[in-house]
Each structure stands twice: as C-alpha cells, then as structure tokens.
PDB file of C-alpha atoms in Angstrom:
ATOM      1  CA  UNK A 299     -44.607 -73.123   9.355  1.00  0.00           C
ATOM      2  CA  UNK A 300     -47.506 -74.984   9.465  1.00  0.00           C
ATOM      3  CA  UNK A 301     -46.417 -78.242   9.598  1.00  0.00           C
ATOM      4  CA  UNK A 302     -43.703 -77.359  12.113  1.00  0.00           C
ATOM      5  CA  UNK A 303     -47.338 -76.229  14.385  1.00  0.00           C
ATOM      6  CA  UNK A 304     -48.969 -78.879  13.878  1.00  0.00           C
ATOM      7  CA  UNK A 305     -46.547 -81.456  14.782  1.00  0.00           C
ATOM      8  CA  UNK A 306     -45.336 -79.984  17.837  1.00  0.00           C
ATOM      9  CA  UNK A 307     -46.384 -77.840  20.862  1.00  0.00           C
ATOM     10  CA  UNK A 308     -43.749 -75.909  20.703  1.00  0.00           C
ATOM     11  CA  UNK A 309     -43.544 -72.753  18.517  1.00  0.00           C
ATOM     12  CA  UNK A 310     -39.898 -70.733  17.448  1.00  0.00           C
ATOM     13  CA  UNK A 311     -40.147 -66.506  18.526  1.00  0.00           C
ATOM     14  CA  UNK A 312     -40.693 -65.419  14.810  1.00  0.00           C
ATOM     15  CA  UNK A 313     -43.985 -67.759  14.827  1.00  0.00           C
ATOM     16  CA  UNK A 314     -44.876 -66.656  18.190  1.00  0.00           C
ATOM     17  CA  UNK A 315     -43.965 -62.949  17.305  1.00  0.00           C
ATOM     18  CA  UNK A 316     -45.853 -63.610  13.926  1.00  0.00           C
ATOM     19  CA  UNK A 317     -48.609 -64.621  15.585  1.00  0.00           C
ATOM     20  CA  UNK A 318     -49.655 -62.604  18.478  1.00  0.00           C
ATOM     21  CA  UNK A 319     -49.461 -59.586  15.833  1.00  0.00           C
ATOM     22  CA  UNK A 320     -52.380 -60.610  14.293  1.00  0.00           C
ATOM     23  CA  UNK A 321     -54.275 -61.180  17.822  1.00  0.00           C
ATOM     24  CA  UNK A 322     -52.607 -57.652  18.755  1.00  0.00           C
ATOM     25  CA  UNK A 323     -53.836 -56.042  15.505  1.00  0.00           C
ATOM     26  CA  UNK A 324     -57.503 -57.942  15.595  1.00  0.00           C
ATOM     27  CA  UNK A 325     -60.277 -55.104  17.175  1.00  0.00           C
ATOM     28  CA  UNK A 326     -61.587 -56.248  20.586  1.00  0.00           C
ATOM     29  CA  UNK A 327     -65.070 -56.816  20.873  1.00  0.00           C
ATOM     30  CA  UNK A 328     -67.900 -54.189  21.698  1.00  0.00           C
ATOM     31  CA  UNK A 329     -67.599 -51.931  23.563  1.00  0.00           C
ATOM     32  CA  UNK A 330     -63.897 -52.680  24.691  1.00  0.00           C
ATOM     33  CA  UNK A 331     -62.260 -51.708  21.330  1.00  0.00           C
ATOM     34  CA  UNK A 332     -64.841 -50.268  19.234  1.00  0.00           C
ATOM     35  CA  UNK A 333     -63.883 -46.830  19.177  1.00  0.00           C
ATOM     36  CA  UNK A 334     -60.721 -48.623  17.031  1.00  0.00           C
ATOM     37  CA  UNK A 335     -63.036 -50.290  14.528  1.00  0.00           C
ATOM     38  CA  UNK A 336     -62.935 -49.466  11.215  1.00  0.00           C
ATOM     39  CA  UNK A 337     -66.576 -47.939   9.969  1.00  0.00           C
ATOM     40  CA  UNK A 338     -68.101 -47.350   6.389  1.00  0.00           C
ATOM     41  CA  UNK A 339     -67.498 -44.540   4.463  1.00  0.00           C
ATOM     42  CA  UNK A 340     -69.562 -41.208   6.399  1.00  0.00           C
ATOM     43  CA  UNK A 341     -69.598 -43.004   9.651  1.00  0.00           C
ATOM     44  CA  UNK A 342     -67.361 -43.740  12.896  1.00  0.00           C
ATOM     45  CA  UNK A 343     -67.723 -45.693  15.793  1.00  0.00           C
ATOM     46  CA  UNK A 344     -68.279 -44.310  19.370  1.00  0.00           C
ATOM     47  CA  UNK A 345     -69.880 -45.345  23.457  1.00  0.00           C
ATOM     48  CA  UNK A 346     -72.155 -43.752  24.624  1.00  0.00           C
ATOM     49  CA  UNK A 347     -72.296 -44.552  28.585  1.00  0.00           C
ATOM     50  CA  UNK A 348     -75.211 -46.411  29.196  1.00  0.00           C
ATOM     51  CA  UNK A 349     -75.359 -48.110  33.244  1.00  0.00           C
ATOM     52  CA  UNK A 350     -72.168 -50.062  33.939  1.00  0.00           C
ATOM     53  CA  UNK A 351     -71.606 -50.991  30.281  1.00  0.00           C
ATOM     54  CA  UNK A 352     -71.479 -48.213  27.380  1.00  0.00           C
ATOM     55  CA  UNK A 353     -73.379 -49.005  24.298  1.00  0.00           C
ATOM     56  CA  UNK A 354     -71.494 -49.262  20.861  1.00  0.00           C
ATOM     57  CA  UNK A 355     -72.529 -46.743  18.713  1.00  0.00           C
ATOM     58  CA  UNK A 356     -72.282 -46.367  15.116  1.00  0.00           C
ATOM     59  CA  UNK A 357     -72.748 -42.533  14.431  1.00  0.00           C
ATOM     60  CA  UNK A 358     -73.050 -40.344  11.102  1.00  0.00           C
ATOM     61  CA  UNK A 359     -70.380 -37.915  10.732  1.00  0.00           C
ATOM     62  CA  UNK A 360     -72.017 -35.198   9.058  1.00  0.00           C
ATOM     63  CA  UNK A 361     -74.699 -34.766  11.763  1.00  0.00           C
ATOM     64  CA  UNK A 362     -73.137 -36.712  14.676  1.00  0.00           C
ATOM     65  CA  UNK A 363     -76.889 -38.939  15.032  1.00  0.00           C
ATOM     66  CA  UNK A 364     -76.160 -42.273  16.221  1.00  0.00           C
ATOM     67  CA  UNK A 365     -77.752 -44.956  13.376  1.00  0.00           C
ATOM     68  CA  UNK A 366     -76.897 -48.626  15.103  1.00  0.00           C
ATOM     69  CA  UNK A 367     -76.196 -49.943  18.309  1.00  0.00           C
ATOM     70  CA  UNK A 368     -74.128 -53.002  18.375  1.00  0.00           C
ATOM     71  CA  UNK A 369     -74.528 -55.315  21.334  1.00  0.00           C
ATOM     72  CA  UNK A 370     -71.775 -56.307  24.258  1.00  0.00           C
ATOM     73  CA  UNK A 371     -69.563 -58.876  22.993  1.00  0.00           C
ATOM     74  CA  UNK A 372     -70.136 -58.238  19.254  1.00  0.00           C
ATOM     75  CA  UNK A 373     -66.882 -58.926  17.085  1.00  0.00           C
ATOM     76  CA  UNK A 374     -66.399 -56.469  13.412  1.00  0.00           C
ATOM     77  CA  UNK A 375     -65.510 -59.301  11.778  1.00  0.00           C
ATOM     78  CA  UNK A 376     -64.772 -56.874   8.342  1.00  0.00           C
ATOM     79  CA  UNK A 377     -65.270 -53.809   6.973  1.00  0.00           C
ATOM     80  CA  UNK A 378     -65.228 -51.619   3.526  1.00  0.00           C
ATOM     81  CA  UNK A 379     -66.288 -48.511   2.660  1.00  0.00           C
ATOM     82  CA  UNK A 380     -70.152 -49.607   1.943  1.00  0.00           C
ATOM     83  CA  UNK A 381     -70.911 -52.851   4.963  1.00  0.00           C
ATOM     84  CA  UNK A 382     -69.299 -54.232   7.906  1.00  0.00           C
ATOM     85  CA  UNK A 383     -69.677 -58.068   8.900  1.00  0.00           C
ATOM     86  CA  UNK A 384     -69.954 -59.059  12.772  1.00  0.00           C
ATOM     87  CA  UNK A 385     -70.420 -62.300  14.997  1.00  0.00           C
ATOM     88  CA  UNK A 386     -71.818 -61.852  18.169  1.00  0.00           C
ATOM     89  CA  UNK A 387     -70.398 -64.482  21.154  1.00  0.00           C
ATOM     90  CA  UNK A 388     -73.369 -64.288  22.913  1.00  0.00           C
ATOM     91  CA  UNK A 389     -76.203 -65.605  20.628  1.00  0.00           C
ATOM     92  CA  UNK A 390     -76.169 -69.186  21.530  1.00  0.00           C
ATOM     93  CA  UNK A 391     -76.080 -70.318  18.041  1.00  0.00           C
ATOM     94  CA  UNK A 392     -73.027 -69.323  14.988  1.00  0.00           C
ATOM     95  CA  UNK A 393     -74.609 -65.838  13.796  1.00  0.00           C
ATOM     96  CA  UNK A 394     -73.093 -63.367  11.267  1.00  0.00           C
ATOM     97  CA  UNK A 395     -74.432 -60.092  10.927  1.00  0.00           C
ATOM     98  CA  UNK A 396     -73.750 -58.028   7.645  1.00  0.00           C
ATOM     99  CA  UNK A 397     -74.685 -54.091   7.906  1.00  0.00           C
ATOM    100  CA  UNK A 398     -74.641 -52.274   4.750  1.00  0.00           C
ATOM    101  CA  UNK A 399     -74.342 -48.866   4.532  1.00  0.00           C
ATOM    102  CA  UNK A 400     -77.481 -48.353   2.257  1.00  0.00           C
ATOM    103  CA  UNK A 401     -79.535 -50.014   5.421  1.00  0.00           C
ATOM    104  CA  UNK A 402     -78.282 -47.586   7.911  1.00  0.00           C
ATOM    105  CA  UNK A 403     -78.664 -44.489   5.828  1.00  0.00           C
ATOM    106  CA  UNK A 404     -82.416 -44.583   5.160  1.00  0.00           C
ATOM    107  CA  UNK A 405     -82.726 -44.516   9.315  1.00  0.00           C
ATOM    108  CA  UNK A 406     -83.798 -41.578  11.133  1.00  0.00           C
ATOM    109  CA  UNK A 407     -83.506 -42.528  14.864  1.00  0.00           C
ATOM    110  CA  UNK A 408     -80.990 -45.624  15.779  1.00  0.00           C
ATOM    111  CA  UNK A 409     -81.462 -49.413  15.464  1.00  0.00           C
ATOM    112  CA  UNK A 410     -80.285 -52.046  17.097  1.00  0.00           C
ATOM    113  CA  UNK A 411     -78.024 -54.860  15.291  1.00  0.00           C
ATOM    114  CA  UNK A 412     -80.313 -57.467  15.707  1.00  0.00           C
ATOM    115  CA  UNK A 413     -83.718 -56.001  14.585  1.00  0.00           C
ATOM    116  CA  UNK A 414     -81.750 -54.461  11.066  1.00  0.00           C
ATOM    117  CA  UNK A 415     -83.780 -56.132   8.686  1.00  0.00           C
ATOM    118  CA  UNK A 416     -81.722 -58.438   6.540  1.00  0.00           C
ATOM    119  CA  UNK A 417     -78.447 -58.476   8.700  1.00  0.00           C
ATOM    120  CA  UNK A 418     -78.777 -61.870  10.259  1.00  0.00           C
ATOM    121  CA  UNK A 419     -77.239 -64.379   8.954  1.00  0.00           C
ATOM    122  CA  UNK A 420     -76.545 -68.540   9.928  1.00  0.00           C
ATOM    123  CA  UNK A 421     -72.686 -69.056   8.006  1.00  0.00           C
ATOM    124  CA  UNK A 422     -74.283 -72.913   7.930  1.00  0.00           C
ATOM    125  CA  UNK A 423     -76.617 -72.252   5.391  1.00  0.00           C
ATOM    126  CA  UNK A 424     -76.375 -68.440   4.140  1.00  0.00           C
ATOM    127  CA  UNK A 425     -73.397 -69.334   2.883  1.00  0.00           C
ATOM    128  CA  UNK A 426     -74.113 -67.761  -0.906  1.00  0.00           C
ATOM    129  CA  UNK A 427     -75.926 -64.711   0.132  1.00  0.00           C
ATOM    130  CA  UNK A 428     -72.876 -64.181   2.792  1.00  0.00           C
ATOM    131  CA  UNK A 429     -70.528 -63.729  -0.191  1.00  0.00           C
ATOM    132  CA  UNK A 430     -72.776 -61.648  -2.593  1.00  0.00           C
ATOM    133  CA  UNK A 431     -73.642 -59.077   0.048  1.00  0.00           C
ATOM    134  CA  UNK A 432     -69.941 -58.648   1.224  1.00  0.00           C
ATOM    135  CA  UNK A 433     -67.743 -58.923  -1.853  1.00  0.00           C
ATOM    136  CA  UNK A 434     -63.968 -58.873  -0.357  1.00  0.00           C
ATOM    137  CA  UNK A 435     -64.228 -61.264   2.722  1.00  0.00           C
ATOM    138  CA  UNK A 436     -61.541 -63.086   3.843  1.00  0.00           C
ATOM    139  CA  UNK A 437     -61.423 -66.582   2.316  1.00  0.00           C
ATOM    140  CA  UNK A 438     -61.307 -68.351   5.718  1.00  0.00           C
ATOM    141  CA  UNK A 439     -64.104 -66.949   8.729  1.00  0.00           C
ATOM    142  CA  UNK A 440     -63.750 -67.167  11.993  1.00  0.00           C
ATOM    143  CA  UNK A 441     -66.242 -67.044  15.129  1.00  0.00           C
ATOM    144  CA  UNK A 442     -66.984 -68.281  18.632  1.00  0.00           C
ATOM    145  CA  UNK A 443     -69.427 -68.212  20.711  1.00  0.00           C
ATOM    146  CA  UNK A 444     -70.818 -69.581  24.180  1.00  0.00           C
ATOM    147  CA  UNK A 445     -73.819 -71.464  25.320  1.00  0.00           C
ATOM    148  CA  UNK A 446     -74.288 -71.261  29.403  1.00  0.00           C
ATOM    149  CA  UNK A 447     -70.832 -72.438  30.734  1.00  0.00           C
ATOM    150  CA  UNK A 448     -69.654 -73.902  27.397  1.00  0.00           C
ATOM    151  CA  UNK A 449     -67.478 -72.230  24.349  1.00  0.00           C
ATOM    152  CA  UNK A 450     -67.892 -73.176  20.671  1.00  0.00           C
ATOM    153  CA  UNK A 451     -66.144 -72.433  17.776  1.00  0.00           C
ATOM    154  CA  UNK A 452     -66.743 -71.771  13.756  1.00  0.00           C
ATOM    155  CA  UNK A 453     -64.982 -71.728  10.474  1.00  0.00           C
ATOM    156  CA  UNK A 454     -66.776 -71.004   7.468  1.00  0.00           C
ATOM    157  CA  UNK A 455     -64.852 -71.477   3.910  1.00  0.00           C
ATOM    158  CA  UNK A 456     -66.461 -68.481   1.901  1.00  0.00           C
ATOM    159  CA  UNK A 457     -64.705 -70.105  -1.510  1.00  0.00           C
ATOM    160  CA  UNK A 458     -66.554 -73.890  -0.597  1.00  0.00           C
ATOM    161  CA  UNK A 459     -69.142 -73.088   1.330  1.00  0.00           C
ATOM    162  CA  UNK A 460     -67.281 -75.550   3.775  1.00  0.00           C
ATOM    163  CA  UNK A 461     -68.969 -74.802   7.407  1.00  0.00           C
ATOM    164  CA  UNK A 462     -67.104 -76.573  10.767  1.00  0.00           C
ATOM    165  CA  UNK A 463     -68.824 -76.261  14.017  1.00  0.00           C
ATOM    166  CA  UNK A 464     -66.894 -77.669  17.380  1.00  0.00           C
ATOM    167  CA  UNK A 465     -67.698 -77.451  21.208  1.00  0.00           C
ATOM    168  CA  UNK A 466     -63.796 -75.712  22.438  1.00  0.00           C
ATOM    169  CA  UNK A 467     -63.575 -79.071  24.599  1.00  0.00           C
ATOM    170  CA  UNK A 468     -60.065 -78.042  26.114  1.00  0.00           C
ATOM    171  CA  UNK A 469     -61.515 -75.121  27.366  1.00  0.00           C
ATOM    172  CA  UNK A 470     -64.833 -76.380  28.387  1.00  0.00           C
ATOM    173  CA  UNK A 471     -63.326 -79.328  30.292  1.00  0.00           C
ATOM    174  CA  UNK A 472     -60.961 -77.744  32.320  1.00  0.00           C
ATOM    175  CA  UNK A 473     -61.449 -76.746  35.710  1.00  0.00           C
ATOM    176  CA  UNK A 474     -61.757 -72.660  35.411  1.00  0.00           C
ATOM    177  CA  UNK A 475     -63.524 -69.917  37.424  1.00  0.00           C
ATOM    178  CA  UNK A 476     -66.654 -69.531  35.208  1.00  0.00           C
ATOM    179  CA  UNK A 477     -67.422 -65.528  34.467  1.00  0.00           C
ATOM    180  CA  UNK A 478     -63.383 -65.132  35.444  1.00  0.00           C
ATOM    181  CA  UNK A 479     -61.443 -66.650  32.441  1.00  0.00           C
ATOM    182  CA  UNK A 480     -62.983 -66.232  29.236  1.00  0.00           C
ATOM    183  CA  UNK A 481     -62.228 -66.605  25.245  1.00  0.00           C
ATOM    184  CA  UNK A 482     -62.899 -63.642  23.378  1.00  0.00           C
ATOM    185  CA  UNK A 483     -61.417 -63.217  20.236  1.00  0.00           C
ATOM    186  CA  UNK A 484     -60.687 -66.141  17.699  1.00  0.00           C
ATOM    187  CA  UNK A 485     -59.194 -65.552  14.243  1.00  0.00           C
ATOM    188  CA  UNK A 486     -57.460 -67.584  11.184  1.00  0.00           C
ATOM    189  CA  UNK A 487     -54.035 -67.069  10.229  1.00  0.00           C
ATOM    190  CA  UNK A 488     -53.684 -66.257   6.854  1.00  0.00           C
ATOM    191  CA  UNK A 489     -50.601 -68.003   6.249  1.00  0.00           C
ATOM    192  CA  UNK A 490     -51.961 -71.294   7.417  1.00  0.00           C
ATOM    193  CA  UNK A 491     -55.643 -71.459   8.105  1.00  0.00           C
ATOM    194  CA  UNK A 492     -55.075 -72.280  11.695  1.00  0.00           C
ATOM    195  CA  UNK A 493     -56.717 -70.758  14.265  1.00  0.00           C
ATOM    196  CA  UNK A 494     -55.490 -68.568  16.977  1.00  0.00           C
ATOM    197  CA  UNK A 495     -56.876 -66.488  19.660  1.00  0.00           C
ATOM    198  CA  UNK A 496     -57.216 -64.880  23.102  1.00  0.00           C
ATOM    199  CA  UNK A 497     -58.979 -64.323  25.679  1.00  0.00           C
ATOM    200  CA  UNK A 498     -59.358 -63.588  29.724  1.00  0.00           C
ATOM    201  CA  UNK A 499     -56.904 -64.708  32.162  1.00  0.00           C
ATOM    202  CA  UNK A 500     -55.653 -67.535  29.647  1.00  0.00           C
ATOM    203  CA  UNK A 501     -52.596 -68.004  27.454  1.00  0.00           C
ATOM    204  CA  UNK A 502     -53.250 -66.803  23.741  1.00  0.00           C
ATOM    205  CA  UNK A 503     -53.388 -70.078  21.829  1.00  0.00           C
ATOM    206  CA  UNK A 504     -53.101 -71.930  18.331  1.00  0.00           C
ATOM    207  CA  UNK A 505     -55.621 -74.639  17.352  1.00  0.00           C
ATOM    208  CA  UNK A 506     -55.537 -76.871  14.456  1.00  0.00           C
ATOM    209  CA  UNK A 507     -57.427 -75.826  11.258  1.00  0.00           C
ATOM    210  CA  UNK A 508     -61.011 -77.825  12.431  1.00  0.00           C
ATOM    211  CA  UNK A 509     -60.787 -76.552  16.376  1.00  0.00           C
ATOM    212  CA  UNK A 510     -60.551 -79.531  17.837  1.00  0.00           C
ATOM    213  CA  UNK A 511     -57.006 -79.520  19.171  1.00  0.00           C
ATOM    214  CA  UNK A 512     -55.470 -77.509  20.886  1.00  0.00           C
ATOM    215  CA  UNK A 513     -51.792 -77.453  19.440  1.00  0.00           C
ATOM    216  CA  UNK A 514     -49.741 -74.725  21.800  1.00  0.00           C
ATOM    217  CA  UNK A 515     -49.552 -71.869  23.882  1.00  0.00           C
ATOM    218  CA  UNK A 516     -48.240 -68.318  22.440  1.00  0.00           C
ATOM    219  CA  UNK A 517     -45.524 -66.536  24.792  1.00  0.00           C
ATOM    220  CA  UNK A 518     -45.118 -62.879  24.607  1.00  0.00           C
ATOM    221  CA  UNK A 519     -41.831 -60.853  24.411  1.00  0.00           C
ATOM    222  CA  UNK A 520     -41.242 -57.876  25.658  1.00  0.00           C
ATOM    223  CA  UNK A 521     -37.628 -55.576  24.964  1.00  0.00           C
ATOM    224  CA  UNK A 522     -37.147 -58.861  23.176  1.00  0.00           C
ATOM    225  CA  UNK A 523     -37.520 -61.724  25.678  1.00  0.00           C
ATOM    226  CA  UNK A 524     -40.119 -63.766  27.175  1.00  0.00           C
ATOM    227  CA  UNK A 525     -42.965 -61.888  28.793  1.00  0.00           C
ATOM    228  CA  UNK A 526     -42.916 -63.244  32.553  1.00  0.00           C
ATOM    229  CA  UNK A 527     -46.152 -63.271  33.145  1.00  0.00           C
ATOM    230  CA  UNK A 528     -47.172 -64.809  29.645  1.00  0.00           C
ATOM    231  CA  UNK A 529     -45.130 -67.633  30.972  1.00  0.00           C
ATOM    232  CA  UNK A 530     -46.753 -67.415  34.345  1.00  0.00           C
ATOM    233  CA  UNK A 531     -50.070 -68.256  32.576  1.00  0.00           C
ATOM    234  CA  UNK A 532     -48.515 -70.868  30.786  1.00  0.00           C
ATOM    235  CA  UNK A 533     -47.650 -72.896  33.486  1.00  0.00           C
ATOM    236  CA  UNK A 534     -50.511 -72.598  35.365  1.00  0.00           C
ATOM    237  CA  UNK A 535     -53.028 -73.622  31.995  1.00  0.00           C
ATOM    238  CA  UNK A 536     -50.368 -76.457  31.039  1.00  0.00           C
ATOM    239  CA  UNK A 537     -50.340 -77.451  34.595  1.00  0.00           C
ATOM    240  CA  UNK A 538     -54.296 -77.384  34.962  1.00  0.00           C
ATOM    241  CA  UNK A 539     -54.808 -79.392  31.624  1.00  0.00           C
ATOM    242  CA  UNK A 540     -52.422 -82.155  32.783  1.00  0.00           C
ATOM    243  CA  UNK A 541     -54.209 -82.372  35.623  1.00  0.00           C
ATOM    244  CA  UNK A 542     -57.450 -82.648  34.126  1.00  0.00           C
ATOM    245  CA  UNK A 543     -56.258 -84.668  30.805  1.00  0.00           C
ATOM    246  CA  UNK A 544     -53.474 -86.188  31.568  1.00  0.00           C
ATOM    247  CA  UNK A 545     -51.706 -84.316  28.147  1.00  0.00           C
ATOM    248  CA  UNK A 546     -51.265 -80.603  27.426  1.00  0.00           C
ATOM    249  CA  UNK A 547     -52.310 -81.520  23.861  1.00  0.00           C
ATOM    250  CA  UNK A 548     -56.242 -82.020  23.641  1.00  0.00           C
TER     251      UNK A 548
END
C-alpha cells in the first residue's frame, strides 16, 4: 500500500475504507469527544458546562472530585492504566503533555493541564524523558498545531529520537474562510507511517511520511458506495487548490 499512496492521488476503497477507520476510531479533541477518551485506572472523563464551551474534566471515580481540567482543543494522544499523553493545537509551539496518575492522585482540589508540574513537554528535545515516563507509546507521534491563521504539523520517532516540524503549506495557502474550515485531528498510520487526518469543512486527507505533501483526498462510503457529500468536498478542495496551485498535489 504505501507505495501505491505515494505514487498516486488516487486511493482503491479498501485503503480508503482502511483508512478513515482509524480517523473514525481516533478520540476528538476536548471537549468534543472526551467523554469517549480512555482514562487511567480509578478515573473517567467528563464536561462540566462552563459559558459556551464545557470544560474537560478528569474526575475520580470513587468520590466523583474532578482532579484535571484539560483545555479546548487538547488531543489524548495515549493512554494506560497509570498516564495519559496529550498535544494541545493551540499552544503555538509542538507541546506534549504526559499526566501520570501518581501526579493527579496526591491533588485535593483540580488542576489545570498546563500548571501540572512536570507534564510539559517539547517532543524536539524531551525526546528521552518522553519515552521513560510513558513506556508503551506508539513508535511513530503525531501532532498539529496552529499559529494565528497558519497550521503546522509534527512527527516525533520515539525509537530515533527523529523530530520533523512542517508549516501544512497546502492548507495554509489556500484560499479558506479562516475560523470556518479547520484541521483537527492528525494521526500516523501504522501500516505505513503516513499521515492522515481530518478536520472542519475539508476532505479527510493522506500526507506523505514528512508532511509536506499532500498526496490525496479520502472518500467516504456509505451502504457501500461513495458518500455524496464526501465527494462534494472533494471537488470543491481539488477545485480550490488548482486554482490556487495550479496542481492538486502540493
């Protein structure tokens, strides 16, 4: 498969199908999604309605007491029965957060994700520490996140220590309702390495392993043919980036 994506735009249904499942099966970011994230052992996830926004909770089960709150736009990342590991799209710089469950149980009142001492983390240079406090990562990280108007993306090799940072020029370039159409979710496949993802009003899509190209859209089926309005999308992306390129592949 992965030579068949990366020299062509165009994808077969059992890669597209293959695909999108892992998007599909990824959690959403706080607090769209959370209450579906997977917590450490004693603990579950709730919102508690907070203005327009709820906050993202993380509670203790055997007194209900709320022990972190986890900011809008915060991706779980990971999780086992003792830590979870987060990104946050909002930072303005690659962060990783790692929340262990020996940190949250000395608390008495609840504290936020960002002020948990010794949770922070830059993948460019923590890179050691990153693996020894969360044994079991995935060999391959993911994260994005944006800066004003403009979208980046990171990969971090846990095994090499091998970090790759990239502006999402593709997306940043084209001409899009800023605040309307977003990214919010980016992921490796396993299979591959690549990276795929999702986001607001556009197309799911497949980048190559660095996240500099963007390689092809992903269609969605539905009773076992193509989604309509995936395709809808489609167009009007492909359409847009032609415009603005003068290729679909950038």
């Amino acid at each position: 498969m992965h030579s068949n994506v990366l020299s062509s735009k165009f994808m077969t249904k059992s890669q597209e199908l293959r695909l999108q499942s892992i998007l599909d099966g990824s959690p959403r970011f706080a607090p769209w999604g959370a209450g579906q994230w997977d917590a450490p052992e004693g603990y579950a996830w709730t919102s508690v309605e907070h203005g327009k926004v709820p906050d993202t909770v993380l509670v203790r089960k055997s007194d209900h007491a709320a022990v972190l709150i986890v900011p809008r736009y915060t991706n779980l990342v990971f999780c086992n029965r003792e830590a979870c590991a987060f990104t946050c799209t909002n930072d303005g710089v690659p962060m990783f957060y790692i929340v262990r469950r020996s940190q949250i149980d000395q608390h008495v009142t609840a504290v936020h994700l960002k002020d948990l001492e010794g949770s922070t983390y830059f993948p460019c240079l923590d890179r050691s520490r990153i693996v020894a406090d969360m044994p079991g990562l995935p060999s391959i990280l993911a994260g994005h996140y944006f800066l004003e108007d403009n979208h980046y993306v990171w990969t971090l090799n846990t095994k090499t220590g091998e970090f790759n940072h990239q502006p999402l020029t593709w997306f940043n370039n084209s001409i899009r309702e800023v605040g309307f159409e977003s990214v919010e979710l980016i992921r490796t496949d396993p299979m591959t390495q690549i990276l795929i993802g999702s986001g607001s009003h556009i197309p799911s899509f497949v980048m190559n392993i660095e996240g500099t190209t963007l390689l092809a859209f992903i269609r969605r089926y539905k009773d076992g043919e193509v989604d309509e309005p995936s395709m809808h999308l489609i167009e009007r992306w492909t359409e847009r980036l032609l415009m603005q390129n003068g290729s679909y592949i950038s």
